[in-house]
Short mmCIF file of C-alpha atoms in Angstrom, two decimals:
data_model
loop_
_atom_site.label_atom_id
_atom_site.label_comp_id
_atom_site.label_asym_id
_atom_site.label_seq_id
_atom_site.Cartn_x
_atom_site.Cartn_y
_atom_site.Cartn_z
CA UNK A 182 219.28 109.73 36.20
CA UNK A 183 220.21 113.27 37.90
CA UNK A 184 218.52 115.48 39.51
CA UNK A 185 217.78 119.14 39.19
CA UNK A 186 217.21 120.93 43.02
CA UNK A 187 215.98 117.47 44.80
CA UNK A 188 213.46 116.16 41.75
CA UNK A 189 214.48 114.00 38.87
CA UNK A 190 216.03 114.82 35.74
CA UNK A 191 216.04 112.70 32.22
CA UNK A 192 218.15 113.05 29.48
CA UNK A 193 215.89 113.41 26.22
CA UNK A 194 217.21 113.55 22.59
CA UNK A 195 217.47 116.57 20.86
CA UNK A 196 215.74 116.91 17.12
CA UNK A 197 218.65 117.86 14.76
CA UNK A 198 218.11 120.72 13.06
CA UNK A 199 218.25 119.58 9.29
CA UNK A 200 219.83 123.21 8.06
CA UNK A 201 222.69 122.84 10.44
CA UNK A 202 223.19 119.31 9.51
CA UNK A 203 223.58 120.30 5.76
CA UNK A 204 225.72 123.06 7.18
CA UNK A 205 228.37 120.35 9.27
CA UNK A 206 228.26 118.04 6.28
CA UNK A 207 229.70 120.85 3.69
CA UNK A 208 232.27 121.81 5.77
CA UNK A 209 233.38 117.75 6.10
CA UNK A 210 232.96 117.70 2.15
CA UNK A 211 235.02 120.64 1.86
CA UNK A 212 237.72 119.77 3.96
CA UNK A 213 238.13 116.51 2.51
CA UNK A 214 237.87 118.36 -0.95
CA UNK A 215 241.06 120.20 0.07
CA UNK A 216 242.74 117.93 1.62
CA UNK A 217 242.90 115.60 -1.62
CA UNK A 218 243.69 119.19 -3.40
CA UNK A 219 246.76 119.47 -0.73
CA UNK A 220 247.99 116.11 -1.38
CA UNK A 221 247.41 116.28 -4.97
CA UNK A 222 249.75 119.77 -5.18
CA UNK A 223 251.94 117.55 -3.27
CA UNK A 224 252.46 115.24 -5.56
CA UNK A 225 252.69 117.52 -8.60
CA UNK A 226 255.55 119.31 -6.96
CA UNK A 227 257.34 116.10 -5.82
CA UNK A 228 257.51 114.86 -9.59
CA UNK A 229 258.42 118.49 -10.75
CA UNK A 230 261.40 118.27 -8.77
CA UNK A 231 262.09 114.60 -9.19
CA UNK A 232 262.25 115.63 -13.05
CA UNK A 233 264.25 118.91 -12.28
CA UNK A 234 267.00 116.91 -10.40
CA UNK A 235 266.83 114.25 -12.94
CA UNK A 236 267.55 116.70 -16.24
CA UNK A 237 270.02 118.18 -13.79
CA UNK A 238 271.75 115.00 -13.38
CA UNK A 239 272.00 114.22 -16.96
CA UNK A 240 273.35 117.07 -17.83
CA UNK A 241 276.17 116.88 -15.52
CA UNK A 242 276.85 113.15 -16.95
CA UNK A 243 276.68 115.06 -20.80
CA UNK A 244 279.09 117.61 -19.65
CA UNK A 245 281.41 115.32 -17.66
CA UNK A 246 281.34 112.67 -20.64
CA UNK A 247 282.48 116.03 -23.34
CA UNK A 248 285.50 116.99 -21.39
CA UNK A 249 286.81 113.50 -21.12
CA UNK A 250 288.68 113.89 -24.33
CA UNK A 251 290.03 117.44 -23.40
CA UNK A 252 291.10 115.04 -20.06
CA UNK A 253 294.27 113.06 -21.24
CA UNK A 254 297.27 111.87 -20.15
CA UNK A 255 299.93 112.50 -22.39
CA UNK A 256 302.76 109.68 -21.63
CA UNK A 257 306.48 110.93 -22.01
CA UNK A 258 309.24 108.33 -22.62
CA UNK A 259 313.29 109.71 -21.99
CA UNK A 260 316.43 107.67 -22.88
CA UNK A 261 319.52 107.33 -20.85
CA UNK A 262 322.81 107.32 -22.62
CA UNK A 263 324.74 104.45 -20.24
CA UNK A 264 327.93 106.17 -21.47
CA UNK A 265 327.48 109.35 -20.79
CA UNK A 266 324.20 110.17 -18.71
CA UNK A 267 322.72 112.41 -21.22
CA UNK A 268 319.18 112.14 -21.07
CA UNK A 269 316.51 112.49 -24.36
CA UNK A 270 313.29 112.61 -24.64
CA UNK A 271 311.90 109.62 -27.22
CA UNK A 272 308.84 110.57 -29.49
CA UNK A 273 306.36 108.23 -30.71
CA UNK A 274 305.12 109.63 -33.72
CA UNK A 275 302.21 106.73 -33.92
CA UNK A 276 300.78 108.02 -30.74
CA UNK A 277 300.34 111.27 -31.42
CA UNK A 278 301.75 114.64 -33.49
CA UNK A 279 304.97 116.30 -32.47
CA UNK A 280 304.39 120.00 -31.95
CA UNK A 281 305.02 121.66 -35.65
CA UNK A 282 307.41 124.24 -33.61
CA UNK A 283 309.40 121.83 -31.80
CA UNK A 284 309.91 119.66 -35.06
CA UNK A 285 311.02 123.11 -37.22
CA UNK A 286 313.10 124.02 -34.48
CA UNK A 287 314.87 120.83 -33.93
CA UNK A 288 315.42 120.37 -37.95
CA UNK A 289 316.88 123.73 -38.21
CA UNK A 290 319.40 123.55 -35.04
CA UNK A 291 321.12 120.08 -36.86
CA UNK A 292 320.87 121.54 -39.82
CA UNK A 293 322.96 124.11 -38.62
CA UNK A 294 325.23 121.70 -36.82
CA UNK A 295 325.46 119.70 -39.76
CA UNK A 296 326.68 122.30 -42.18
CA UNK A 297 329.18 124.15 -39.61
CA UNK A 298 330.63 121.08 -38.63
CA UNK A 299 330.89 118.57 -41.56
CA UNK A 300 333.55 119.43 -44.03
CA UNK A 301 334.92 118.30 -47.74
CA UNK A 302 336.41 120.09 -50.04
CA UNK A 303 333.55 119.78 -52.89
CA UNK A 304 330.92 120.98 -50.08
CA UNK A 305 332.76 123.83 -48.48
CA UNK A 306 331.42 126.62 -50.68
CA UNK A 307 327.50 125.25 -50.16
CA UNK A 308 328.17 124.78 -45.98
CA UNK A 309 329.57 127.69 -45.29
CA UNK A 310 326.90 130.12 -47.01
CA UNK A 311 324.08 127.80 -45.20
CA UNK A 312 325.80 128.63 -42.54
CA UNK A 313 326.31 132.61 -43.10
CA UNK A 314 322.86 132.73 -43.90
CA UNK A 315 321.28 131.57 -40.41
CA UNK A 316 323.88 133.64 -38.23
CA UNK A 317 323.64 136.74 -36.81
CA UNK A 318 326.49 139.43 -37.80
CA UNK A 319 328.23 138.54 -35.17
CA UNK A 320 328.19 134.88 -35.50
CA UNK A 321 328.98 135.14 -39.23
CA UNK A 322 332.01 137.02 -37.99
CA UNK A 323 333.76 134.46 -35.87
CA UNK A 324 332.92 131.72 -38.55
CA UNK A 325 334.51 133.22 -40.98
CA UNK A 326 337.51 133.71 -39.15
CA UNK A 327 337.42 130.10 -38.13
CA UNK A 328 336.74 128.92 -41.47
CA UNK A 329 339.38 131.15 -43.36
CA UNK A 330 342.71 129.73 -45.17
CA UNK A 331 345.12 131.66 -43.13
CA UNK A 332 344.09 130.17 -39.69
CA UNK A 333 345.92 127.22 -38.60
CA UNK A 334 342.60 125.35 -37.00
CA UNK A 335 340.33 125.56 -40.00
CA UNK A 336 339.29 122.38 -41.54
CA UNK A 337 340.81 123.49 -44.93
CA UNK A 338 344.05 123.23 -43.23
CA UNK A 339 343.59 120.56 -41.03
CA UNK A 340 342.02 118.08 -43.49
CA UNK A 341 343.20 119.56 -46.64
CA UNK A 342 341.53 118.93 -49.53
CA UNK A 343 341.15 114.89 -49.10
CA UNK A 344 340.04 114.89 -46.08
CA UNK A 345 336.74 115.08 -44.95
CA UNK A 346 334.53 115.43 -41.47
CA UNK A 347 330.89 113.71 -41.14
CA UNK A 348 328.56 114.20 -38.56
CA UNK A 349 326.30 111.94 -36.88
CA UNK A 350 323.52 113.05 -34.74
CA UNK A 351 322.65 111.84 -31.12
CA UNK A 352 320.32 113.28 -29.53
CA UNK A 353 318.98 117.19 -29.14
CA UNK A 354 317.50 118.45 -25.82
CA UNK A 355 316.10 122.67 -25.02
CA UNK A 356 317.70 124.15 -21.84
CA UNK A 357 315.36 127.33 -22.69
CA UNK A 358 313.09 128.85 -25.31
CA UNK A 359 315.57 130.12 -27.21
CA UNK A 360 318.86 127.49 -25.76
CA UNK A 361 319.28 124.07 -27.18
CA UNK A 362 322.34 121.58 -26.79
CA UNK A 363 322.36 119.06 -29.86
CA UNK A 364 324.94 116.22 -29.21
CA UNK A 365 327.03 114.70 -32.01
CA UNK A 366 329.46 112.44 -32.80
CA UNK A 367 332.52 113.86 -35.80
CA UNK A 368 334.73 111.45 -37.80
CA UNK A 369 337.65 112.93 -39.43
CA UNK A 370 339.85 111.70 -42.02
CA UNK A 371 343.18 112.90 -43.66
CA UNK A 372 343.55 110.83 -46.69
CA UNK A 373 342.90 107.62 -46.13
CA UNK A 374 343.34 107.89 -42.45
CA UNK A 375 340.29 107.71 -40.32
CA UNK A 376 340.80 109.73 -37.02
CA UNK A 377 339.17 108.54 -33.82
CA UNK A 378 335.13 109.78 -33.63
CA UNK A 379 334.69 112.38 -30.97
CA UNK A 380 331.28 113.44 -29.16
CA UNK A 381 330.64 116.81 -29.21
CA UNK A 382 328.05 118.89 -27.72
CA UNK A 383 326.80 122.19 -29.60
CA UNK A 384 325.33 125.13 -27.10
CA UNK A 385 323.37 126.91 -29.25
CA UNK A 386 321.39 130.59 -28.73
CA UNK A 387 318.79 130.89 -31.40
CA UNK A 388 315.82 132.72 -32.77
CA UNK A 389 313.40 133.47 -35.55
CA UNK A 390 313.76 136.98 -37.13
CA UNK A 391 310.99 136.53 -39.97
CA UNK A 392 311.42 139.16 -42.60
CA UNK A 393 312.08 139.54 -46.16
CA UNK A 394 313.95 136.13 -47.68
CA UNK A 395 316.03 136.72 -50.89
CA UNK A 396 315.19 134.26 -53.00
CA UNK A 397 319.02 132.80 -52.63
CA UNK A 398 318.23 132.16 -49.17
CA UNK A 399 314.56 131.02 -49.26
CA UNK A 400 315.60 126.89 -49.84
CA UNK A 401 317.98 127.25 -46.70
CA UNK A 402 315.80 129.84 -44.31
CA UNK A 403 312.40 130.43 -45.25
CA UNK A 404 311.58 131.30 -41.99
CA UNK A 405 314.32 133.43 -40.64
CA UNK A 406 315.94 130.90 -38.15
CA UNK A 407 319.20 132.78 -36.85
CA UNK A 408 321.52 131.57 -34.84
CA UNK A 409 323.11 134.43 -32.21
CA UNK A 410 325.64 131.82 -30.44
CA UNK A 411 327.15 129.08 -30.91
CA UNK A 412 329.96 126.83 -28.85
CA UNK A 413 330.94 123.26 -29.70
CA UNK A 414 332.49 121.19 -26.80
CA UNK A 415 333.78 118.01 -26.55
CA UNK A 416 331.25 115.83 -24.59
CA UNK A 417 332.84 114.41 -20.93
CA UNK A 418 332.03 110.81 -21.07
CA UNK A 419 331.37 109.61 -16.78
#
């Protein structure tokens, strides 16, 4: 008990007021309303972006999984001639396709070799106009020259007409776009005597010149390979 200036004092309950009551008890309600609004926004935007990251994720594992393929590791196998060192490149065709450029280039470079550097007697005619017809000018000049009766070098001289030169091919390899080397190995024979094979290499300058093809030439060239220089060498064996 206290006491007001010197005379008792007791505490008394006070009658609630039933409007303010009603009054305290809707705010509660309505607090607890939004609060369970609050935490129900919550949760809708915690799945939302759950779900977001989730499509996000599997896309990225879609778009990953589509450019493995483009991905790949093409293996590249070489061979070492023990002889000489040369080194060239071995394709497997089972593993995969040789580029269709490559292939036409590399046919038409030994064909080249082949005719300019085999010789018989029946084949002479057919080898030297496959030959004439994928030079330049130029190149076509100095073959000719080469090739011709009076000079004391050309094959008709040298091997006569029973002898013979084959050609065996070893391996071809591009310095440049437009520079290959094609090795070889020539057998000549005079008569019936077999000279000793020798390994050449062929520098050769080349390009396409595609144009109009007479139809003499369209079996041999179809697609204007010309050759615009041309060396053969014999190879140094280390």
């Amino acid at each position: 008990m206290s006491s007001i200036a010197g005379r008792p004092f007791a505490a008394r309950p006070v009658a609630a007021d039933p409007a303010t009551l009603d009054a305290y008890f809707a705010q509660v309600r309505s607090f607890e309303a939004d609060r369970l609004r609050s935490a129900e926004r919550s949760r809708r935007v915690a799945w939302a972006v759950a779900s977001s990251a989730g499509l996000v994720a599997a896309a990225a594992c879609f778009a990953v999984a589509a450019l493995a393929p483009l991905k790949t590791v093409v293996p590249l196998a070489f061979r070492v001639d023990n002889t000489t060192g040369a080194v060239e490149r071995v394709y497997d065709v089972r593993g995969g396709d040789m580029e269709a450029t490559e292939a036409m280039r590399r046919h038409f470079l030994w064909e080249y070799v082949r005719h300019r550097q085999s010789y018989s007697a029946g084949e002479a005619e057919a080898n030297f106009n496959a030959v004439s017809l994928t030079s330049s000018p130029t190149v076509q000049q100095l073959y000719a020259a080469e090739f011709r009766g009076s000079n004391p070098m050309s094959p008709q001289v040298l091997l006569g007409k029973d002898g013979e030169a084959t050609v065996r091919w070893l391996g071809t390899s591009f310095l440049s776009d437009r520079l290959a080397q094609v090795r070889f190995e020539q057998v000549e024979r005079k008569g019936l005597i077999a000279l000793p094979p020798r390994r050449l290499i062929a520098t050769i300058a080349y390009d396409f010149a595609p144009g109009a093809v007479a139809d003499a030439a369209i079996n041999i060239n179809p697609l204007g390979f010309v050759v615009t220089s041309y060396r053969a060498d014999q190879e140094v064996v280390k």
